[in-house]
mmCIF file of C-alpha atoms and ligand atoms in Angstrom:
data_model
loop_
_atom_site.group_PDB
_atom_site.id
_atom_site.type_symbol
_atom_site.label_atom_id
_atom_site.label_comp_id
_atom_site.label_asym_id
_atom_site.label_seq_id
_atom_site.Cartn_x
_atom_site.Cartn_y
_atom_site.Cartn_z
ATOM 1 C CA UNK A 12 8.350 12.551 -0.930
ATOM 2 C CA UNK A 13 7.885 15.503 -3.053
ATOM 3 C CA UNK A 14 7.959 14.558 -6.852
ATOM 4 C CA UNK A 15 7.231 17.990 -8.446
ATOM 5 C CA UNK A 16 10.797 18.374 -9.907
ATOM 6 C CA UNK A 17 10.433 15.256 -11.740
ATOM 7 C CA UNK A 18 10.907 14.785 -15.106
ATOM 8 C CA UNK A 19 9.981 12.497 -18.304
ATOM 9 C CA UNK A 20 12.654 10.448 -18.220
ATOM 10 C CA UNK A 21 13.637 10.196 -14.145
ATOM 11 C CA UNK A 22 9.464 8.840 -13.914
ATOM 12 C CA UNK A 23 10.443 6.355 -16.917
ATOM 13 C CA UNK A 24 13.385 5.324 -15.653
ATOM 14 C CA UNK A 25 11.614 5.261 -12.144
ATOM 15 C CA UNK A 26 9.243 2.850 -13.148
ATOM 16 C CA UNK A 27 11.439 1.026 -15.254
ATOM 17 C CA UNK A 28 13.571 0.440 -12.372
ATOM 18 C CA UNK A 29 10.455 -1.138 -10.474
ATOM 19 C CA UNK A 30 9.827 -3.384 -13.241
ATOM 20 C CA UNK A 31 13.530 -4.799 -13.678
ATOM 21 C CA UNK A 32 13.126 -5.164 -9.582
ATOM 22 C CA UNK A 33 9.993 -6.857 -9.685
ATOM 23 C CA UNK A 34 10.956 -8.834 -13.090
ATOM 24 C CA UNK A 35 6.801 -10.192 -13.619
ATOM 25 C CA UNK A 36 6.933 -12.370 -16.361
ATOM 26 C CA UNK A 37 6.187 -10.530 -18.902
ATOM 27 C CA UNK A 38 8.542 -7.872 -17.889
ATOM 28 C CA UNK A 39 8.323 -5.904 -21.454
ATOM 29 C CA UNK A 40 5.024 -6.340 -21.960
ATOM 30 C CA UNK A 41 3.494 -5.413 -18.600
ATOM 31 C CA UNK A 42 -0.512 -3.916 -17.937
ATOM 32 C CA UNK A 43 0.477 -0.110 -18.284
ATOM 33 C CA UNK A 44 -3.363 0.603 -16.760
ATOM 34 C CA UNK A 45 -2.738 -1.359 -13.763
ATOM 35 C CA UNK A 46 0.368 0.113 -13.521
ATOM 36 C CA UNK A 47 -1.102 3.338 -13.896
ATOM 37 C CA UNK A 48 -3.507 2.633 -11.136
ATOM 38 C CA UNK A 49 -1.234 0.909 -8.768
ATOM 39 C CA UNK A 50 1.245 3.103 -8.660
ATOM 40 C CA UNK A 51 -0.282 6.322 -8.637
ATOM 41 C CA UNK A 52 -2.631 4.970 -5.509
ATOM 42 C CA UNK A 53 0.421 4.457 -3.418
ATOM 43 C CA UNK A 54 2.322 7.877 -4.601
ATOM 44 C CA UNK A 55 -0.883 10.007 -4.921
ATOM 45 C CA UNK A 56 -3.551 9.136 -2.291
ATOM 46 C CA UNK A 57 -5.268 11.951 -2.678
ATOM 47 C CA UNK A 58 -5.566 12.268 -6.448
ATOM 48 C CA UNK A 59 -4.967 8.159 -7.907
ATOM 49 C CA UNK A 60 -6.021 7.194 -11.073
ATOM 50 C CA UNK A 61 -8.527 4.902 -10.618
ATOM 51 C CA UNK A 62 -10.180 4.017 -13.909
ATOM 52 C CA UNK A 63 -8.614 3.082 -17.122
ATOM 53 C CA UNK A 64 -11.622 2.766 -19.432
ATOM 54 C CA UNK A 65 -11.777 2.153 -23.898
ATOM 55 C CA UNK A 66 -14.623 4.595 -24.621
ATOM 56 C CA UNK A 67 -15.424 6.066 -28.015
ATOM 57 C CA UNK A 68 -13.918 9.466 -27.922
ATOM 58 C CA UNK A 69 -14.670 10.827 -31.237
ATOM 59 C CA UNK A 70 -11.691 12.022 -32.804
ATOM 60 C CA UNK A 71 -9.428 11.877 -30.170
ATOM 61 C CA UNK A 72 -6.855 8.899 -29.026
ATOM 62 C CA UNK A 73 -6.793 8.879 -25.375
ATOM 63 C CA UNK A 74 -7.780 11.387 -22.783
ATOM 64 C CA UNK A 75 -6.996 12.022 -19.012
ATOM 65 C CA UNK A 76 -10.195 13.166 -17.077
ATOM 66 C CA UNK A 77 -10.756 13.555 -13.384
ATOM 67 C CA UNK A 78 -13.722 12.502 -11.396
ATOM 68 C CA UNK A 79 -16.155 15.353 -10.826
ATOM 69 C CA UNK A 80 -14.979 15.284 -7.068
ATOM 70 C CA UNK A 81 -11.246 15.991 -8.472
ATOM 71 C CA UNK A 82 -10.125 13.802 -6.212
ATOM 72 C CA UNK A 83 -9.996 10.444 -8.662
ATOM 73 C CA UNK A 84 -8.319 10.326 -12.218
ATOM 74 C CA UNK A 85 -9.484 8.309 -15.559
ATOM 75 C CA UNK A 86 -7.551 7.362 -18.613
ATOM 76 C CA UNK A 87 -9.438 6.561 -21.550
ATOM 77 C CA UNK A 88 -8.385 5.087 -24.786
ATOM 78 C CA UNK A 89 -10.359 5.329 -27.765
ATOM 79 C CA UNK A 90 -11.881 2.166 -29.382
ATOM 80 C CA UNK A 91 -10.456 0.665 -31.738
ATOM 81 C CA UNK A 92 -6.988 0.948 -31.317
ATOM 82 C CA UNK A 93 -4.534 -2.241 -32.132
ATOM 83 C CA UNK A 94 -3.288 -3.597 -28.840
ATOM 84 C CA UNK A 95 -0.042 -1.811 -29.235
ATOM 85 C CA UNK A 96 -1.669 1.276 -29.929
ATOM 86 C CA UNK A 97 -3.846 0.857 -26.911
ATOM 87 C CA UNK A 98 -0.188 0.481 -24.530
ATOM 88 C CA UNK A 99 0.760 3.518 -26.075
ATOM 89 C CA UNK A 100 -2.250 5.619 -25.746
ATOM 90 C CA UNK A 101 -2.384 4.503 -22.290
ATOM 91 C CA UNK A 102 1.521 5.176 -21.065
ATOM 92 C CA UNK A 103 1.152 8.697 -22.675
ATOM 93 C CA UNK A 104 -1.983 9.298 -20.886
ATOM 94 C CA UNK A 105 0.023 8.509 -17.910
ATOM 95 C CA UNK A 106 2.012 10.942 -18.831
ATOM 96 C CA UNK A 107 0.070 13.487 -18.531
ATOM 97 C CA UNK A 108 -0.676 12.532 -15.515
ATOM 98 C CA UNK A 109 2.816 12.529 -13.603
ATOM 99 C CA UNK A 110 3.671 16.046 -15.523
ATOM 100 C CA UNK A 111 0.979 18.280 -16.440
ATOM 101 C CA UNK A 112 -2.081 17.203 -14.190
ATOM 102 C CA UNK A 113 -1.592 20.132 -11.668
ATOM 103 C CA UNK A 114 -1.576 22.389 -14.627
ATOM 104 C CA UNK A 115 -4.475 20.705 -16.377
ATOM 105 C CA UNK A 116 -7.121 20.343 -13.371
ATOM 106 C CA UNK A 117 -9.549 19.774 -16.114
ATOM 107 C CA UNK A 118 -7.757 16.838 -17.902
ATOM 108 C CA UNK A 119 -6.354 16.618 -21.369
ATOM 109 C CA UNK A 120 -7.647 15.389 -24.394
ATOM 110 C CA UNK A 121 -4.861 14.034 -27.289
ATOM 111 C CA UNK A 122 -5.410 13.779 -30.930
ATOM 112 C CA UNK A 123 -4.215 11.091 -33.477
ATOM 113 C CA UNK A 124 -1.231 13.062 -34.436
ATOM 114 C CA UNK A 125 -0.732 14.200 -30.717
ATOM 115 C CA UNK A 126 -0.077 10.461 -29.854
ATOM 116 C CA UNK A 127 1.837 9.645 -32.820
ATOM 117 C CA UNK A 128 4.225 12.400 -32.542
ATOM 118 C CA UNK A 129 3.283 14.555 -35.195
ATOM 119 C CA UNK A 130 2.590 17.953 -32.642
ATOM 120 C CA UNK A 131 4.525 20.855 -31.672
ATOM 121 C CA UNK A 132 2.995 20.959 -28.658
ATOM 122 C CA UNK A 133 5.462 20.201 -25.488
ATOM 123 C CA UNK A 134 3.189 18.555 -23.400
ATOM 124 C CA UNK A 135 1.650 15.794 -25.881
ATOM 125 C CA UNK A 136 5.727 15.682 -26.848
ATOM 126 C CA UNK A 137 6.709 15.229 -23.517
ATOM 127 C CA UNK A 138 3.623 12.648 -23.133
ATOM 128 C CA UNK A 139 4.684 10.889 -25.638
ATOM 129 C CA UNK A 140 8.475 10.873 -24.880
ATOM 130 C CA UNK A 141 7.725 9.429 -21.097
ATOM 131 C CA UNK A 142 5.498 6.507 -23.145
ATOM 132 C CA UNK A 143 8.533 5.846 -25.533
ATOM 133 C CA UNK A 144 11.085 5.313 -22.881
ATOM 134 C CA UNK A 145 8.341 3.613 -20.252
ATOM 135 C CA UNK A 146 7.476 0.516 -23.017
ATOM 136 C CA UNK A 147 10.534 0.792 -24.650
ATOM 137 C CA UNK A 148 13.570 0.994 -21.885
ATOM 138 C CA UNK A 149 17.042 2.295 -24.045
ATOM 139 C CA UNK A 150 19.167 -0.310 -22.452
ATOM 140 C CA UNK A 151 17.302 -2.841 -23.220
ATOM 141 C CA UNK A 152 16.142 -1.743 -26.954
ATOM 142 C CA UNK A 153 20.237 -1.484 -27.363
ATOM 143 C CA UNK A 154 20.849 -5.009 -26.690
ATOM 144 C CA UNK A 155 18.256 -6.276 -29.570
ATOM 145 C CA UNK A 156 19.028 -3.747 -32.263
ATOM 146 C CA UNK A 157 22.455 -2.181 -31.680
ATOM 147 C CA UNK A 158 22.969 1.406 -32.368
ATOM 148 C CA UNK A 159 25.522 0.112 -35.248
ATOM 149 C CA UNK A 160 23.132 -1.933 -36.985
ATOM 150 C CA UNK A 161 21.540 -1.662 -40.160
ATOM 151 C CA UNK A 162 17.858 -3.027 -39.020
ATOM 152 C CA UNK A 163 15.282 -4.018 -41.930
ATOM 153 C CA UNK A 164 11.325 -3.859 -40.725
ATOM 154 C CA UNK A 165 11.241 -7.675 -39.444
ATOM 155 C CA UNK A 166 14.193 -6.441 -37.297
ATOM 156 C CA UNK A 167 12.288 -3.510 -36.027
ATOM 157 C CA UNK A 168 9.312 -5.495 -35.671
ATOM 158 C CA UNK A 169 10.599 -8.446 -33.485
ATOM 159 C CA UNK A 170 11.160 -5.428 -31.321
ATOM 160 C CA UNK A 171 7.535 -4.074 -31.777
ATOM 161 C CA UNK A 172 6.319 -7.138 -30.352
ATOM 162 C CA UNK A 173 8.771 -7.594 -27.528
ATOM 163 C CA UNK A 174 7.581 -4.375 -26.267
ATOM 164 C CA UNK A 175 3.871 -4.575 -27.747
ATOM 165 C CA UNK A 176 3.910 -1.615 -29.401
ATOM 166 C CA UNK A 177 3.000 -0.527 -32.904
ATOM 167 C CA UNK A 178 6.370 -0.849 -35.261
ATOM 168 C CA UNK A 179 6.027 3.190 -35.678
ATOM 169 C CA UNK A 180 6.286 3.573 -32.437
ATOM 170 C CA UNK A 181 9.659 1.256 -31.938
ATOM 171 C CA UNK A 182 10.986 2.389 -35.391
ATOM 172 C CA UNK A 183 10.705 6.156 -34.092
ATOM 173 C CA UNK A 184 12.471 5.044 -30.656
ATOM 174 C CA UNK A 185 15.050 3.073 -32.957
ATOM 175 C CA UNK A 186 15.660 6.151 -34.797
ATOM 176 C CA UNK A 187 16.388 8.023 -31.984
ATOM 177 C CA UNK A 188 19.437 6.415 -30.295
ATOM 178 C CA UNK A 189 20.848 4.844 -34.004
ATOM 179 C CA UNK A 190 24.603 6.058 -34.683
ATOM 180 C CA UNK A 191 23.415 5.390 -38.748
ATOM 181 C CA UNK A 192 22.328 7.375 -41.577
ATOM 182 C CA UNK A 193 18.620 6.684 -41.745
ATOM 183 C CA UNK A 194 14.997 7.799 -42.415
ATOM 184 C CA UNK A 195 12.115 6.713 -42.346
ATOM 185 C CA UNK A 196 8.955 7.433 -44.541
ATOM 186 C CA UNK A 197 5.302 7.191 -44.074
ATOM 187 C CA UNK A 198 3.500 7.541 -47.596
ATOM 188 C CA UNK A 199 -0.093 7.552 -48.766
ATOM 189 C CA UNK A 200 -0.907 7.310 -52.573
ATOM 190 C CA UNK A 201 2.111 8.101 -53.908
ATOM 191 C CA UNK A 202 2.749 11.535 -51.279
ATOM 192 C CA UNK A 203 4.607 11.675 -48.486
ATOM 193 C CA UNK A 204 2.857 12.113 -45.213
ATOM 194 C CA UNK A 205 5.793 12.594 -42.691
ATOM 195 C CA UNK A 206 9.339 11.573 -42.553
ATOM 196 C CA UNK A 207 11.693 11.400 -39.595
ATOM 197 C CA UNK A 208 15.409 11.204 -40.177
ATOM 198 C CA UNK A 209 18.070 9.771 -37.026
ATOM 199 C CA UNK A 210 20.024 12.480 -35.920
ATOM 200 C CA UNK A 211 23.405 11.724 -37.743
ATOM 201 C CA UNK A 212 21.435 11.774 -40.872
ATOM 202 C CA UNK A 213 19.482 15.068 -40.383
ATOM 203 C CA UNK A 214 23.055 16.747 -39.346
ATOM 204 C CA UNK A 215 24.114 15.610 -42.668
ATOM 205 C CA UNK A 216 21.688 17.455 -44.678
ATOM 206 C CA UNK A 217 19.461 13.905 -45.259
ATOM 207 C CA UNK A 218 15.616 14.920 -44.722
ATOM 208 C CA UNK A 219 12.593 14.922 -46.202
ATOM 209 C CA UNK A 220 10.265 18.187 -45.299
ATOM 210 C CA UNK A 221 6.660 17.704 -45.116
ATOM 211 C CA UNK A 222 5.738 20.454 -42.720
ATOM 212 C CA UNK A 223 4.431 22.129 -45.784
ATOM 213 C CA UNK A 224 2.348 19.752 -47.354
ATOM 214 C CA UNK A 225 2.724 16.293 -48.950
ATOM 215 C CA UNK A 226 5.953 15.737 -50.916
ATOM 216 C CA UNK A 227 5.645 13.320 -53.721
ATOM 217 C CA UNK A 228 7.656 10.314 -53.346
ATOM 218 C CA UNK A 229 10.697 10.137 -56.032
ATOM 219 C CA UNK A 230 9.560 8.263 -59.261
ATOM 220 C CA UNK A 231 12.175 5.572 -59.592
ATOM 221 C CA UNK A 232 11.810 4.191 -55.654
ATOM 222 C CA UNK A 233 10.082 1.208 -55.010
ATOM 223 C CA UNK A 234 7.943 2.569 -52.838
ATOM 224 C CA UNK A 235 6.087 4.633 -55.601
ATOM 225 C CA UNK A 236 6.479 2.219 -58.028
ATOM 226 C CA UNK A 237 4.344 -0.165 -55.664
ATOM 227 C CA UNK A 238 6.454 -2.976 -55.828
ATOM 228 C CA UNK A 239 5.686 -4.351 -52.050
ATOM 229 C CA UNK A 240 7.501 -7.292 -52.688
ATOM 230 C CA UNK A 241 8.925 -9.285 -50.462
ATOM 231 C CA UNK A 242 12.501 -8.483 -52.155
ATOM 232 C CA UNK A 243 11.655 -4.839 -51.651
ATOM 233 C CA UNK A 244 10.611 -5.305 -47.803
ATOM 234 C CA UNK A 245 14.135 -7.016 -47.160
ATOM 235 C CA UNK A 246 15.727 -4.078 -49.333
ATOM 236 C CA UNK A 247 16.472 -2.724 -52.571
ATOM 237 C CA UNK A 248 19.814 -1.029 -53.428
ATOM 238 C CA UNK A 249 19.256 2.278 -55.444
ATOM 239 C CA UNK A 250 22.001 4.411 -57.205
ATOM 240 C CA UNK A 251 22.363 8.120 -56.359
ATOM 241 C CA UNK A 252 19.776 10.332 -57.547
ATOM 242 C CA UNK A 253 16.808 8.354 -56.659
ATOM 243 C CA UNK A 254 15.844 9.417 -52.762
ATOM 244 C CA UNK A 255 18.835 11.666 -52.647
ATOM 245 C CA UNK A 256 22.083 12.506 -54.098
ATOM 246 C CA UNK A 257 23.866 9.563 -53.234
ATOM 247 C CA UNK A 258 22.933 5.542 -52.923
ATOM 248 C CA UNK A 259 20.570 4.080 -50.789
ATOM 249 C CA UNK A 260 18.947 1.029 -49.475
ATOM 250 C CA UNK A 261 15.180 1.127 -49.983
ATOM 251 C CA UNK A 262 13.028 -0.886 -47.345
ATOM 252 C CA UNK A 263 9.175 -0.937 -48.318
ATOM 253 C CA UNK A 264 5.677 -2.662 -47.516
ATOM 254 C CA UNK A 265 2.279 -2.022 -47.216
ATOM 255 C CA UNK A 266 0.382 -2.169 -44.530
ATOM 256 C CA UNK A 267 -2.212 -4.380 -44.773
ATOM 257 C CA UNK A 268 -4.529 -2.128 -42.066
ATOM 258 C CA UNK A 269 -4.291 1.207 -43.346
ATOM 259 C CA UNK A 270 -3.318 2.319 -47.368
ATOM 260 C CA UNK A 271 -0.052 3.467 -45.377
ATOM 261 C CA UNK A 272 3.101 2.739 -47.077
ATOM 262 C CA UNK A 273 6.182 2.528 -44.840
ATOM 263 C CA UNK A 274 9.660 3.177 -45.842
ATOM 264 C CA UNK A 275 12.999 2.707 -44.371
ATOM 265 C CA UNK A 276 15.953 4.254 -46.035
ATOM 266 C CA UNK A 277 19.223 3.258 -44.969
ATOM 267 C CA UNK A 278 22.551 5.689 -45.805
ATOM 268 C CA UNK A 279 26.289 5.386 -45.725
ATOM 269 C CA UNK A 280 27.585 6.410 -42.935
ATOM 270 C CA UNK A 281 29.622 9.683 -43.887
ATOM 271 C CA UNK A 282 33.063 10.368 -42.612
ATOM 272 C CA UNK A 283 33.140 13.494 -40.556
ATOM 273 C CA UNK A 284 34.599 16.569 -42.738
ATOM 274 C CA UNK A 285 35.470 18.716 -39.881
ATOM 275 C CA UNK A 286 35.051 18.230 -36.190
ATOM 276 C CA UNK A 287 32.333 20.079 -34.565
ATOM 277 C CA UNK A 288 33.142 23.564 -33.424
ATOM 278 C CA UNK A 289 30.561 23.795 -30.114
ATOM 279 C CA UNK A 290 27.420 24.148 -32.601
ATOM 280 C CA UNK A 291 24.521 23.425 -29.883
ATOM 281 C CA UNK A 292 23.278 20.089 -29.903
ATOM 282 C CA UNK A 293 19.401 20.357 -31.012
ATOM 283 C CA UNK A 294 16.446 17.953 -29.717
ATOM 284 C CA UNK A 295 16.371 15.452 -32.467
ATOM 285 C CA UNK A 296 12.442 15.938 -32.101
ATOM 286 C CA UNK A 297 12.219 19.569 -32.275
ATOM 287 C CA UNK A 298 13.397 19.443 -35.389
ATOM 288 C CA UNK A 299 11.814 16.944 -36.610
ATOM 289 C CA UNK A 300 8.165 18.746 -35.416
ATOM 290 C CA UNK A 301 9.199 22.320 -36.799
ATOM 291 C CA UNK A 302 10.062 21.332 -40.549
HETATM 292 ZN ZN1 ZN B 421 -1.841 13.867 -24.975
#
């Protein structure tokens, strides 16, 4: 079977129709190495992964390396990574492997921000794109958050660990399919780091652009205030003016591994003023990666 033509999504949903098949018991949680190596064995003789290795890379997350004969793959993850991070690093490397390995016969190395969707580049977006919707299949992520729901972080988080991934990771795939107004923040010391809005909410005019350089967060939120409260993690209700020009519902906490703050920032959802007159419909993503 030739497999060239294949794309992000047909692999994930490939694979995810295996899984649902084979149901193992810990269907949403399942060895994404072994998978790896399995399954590229019996599609790829000639070129299998073989190896899935934690090394310390130095600076970069994961990597996809062949065997000096070029006839073997490795992933490697670097050390160090939470277990959900680890999943991650993995699935995207295996990415790389279904859809760019013919046109990187020398592997590919990926970055922090390369894994956690902060690059423009297409492949590592594409990589990381086939990971989301490998560990985190739509139709099931649907039935535990709803794409009318107003999710707070525990929420999100039950979801996190049902998939075993890091709650960035399924808050970024939430935001994706949610019909709702939201966004969400990452913060450091009182600046903004990045800031994805859902696509409703970025088609309203609600987003936050960090592409050129930290923001600082808005004086009167929670968030910059530092009140990671337990009152403030299950939401705070702020008047117009504060995050934008109209009310929201704040969402913040700490993390306790990193100085990262993390903020979710749920909107009204606006009545449409006009109906749309055949404006294209943008990648979400793109525009998330070019502000
Ligand atoms: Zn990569």
């Amino acid at each position: 079977m030739n497999f060239d033509g294949w794309g992000l999504q047909r692999w994930a949903n490939h694979f995810n129709h295996m899984l649902n098949i084979a149901n193992p018991p810990n269907r949403y949680r399942f060895d994404v190495g072994q998978l790896a190596m399995e399954t590229s064995n019996a599609m790829f003789p000639s070129d299998p992964i073989t190896k899935v290795s934690e090394e310390n890379l130095d600076g970069f997350a994961g990597a996809l390396i062949p065997a000096e004969s070029r006839t073997k793959w490795g992933i490697v993850y670097g050390s160090g990574q939470s277990p959900g991070r680890r999943r991650f690093t993995t699935a995207h490397e295996l990415g790389h492997y279904l859809l760019h390995r013919k046109k990187y016969p020398n592997g590919i190395h990926s970055s922090e921000a390369d894994v956690d969707g902060r690059t423009q580049l297409e492949v590592e977006r594409e990589a990381n794109e086939f990971a989301s919707w490998l560990l985190m299949p739509l139709d099931d992520f649907r039935k535990q958050i709803s794409p009318t729901d107003k999710p707070d972080f525990d929420a999100i988080g039950r979801c996190a660990s049902r998939y075993e991934v890091s709650l960035v990771a399924a808050v970024l795939r939430w935001l994706r399919y949610t019909e709702r107004r939201a966004v969400f923040v990452t913060s450091v010391d009182g600046y903004i780091k990045w800031a994805w809005s859902s696509d409703i909410a970025f088609k309203s005019g609600i987003f936050i652009r960090t592409s050129r350089g930290p923001v600082e967060l808005p004086a009167s939120s929670a968030v910059a205030q530092e009140q990671f409260t337990l009152d403030v993690r299950s939401g705070v209700d702020h008047a117009a003016g504060v995050w934008f020009n109209e009310p929201v519902r704040e969402h913040s906490f700490r993390s306790e591994h990193y100085d990262t703050a993390y903020t979710l920032l749920h909107l009204r959802n606006a009545e449409p003023k006009a109906w749309n007159e055949g404006e294209p419909l943008e990648d979400t993503y793109e525009r998330f990666m070019r502000r």
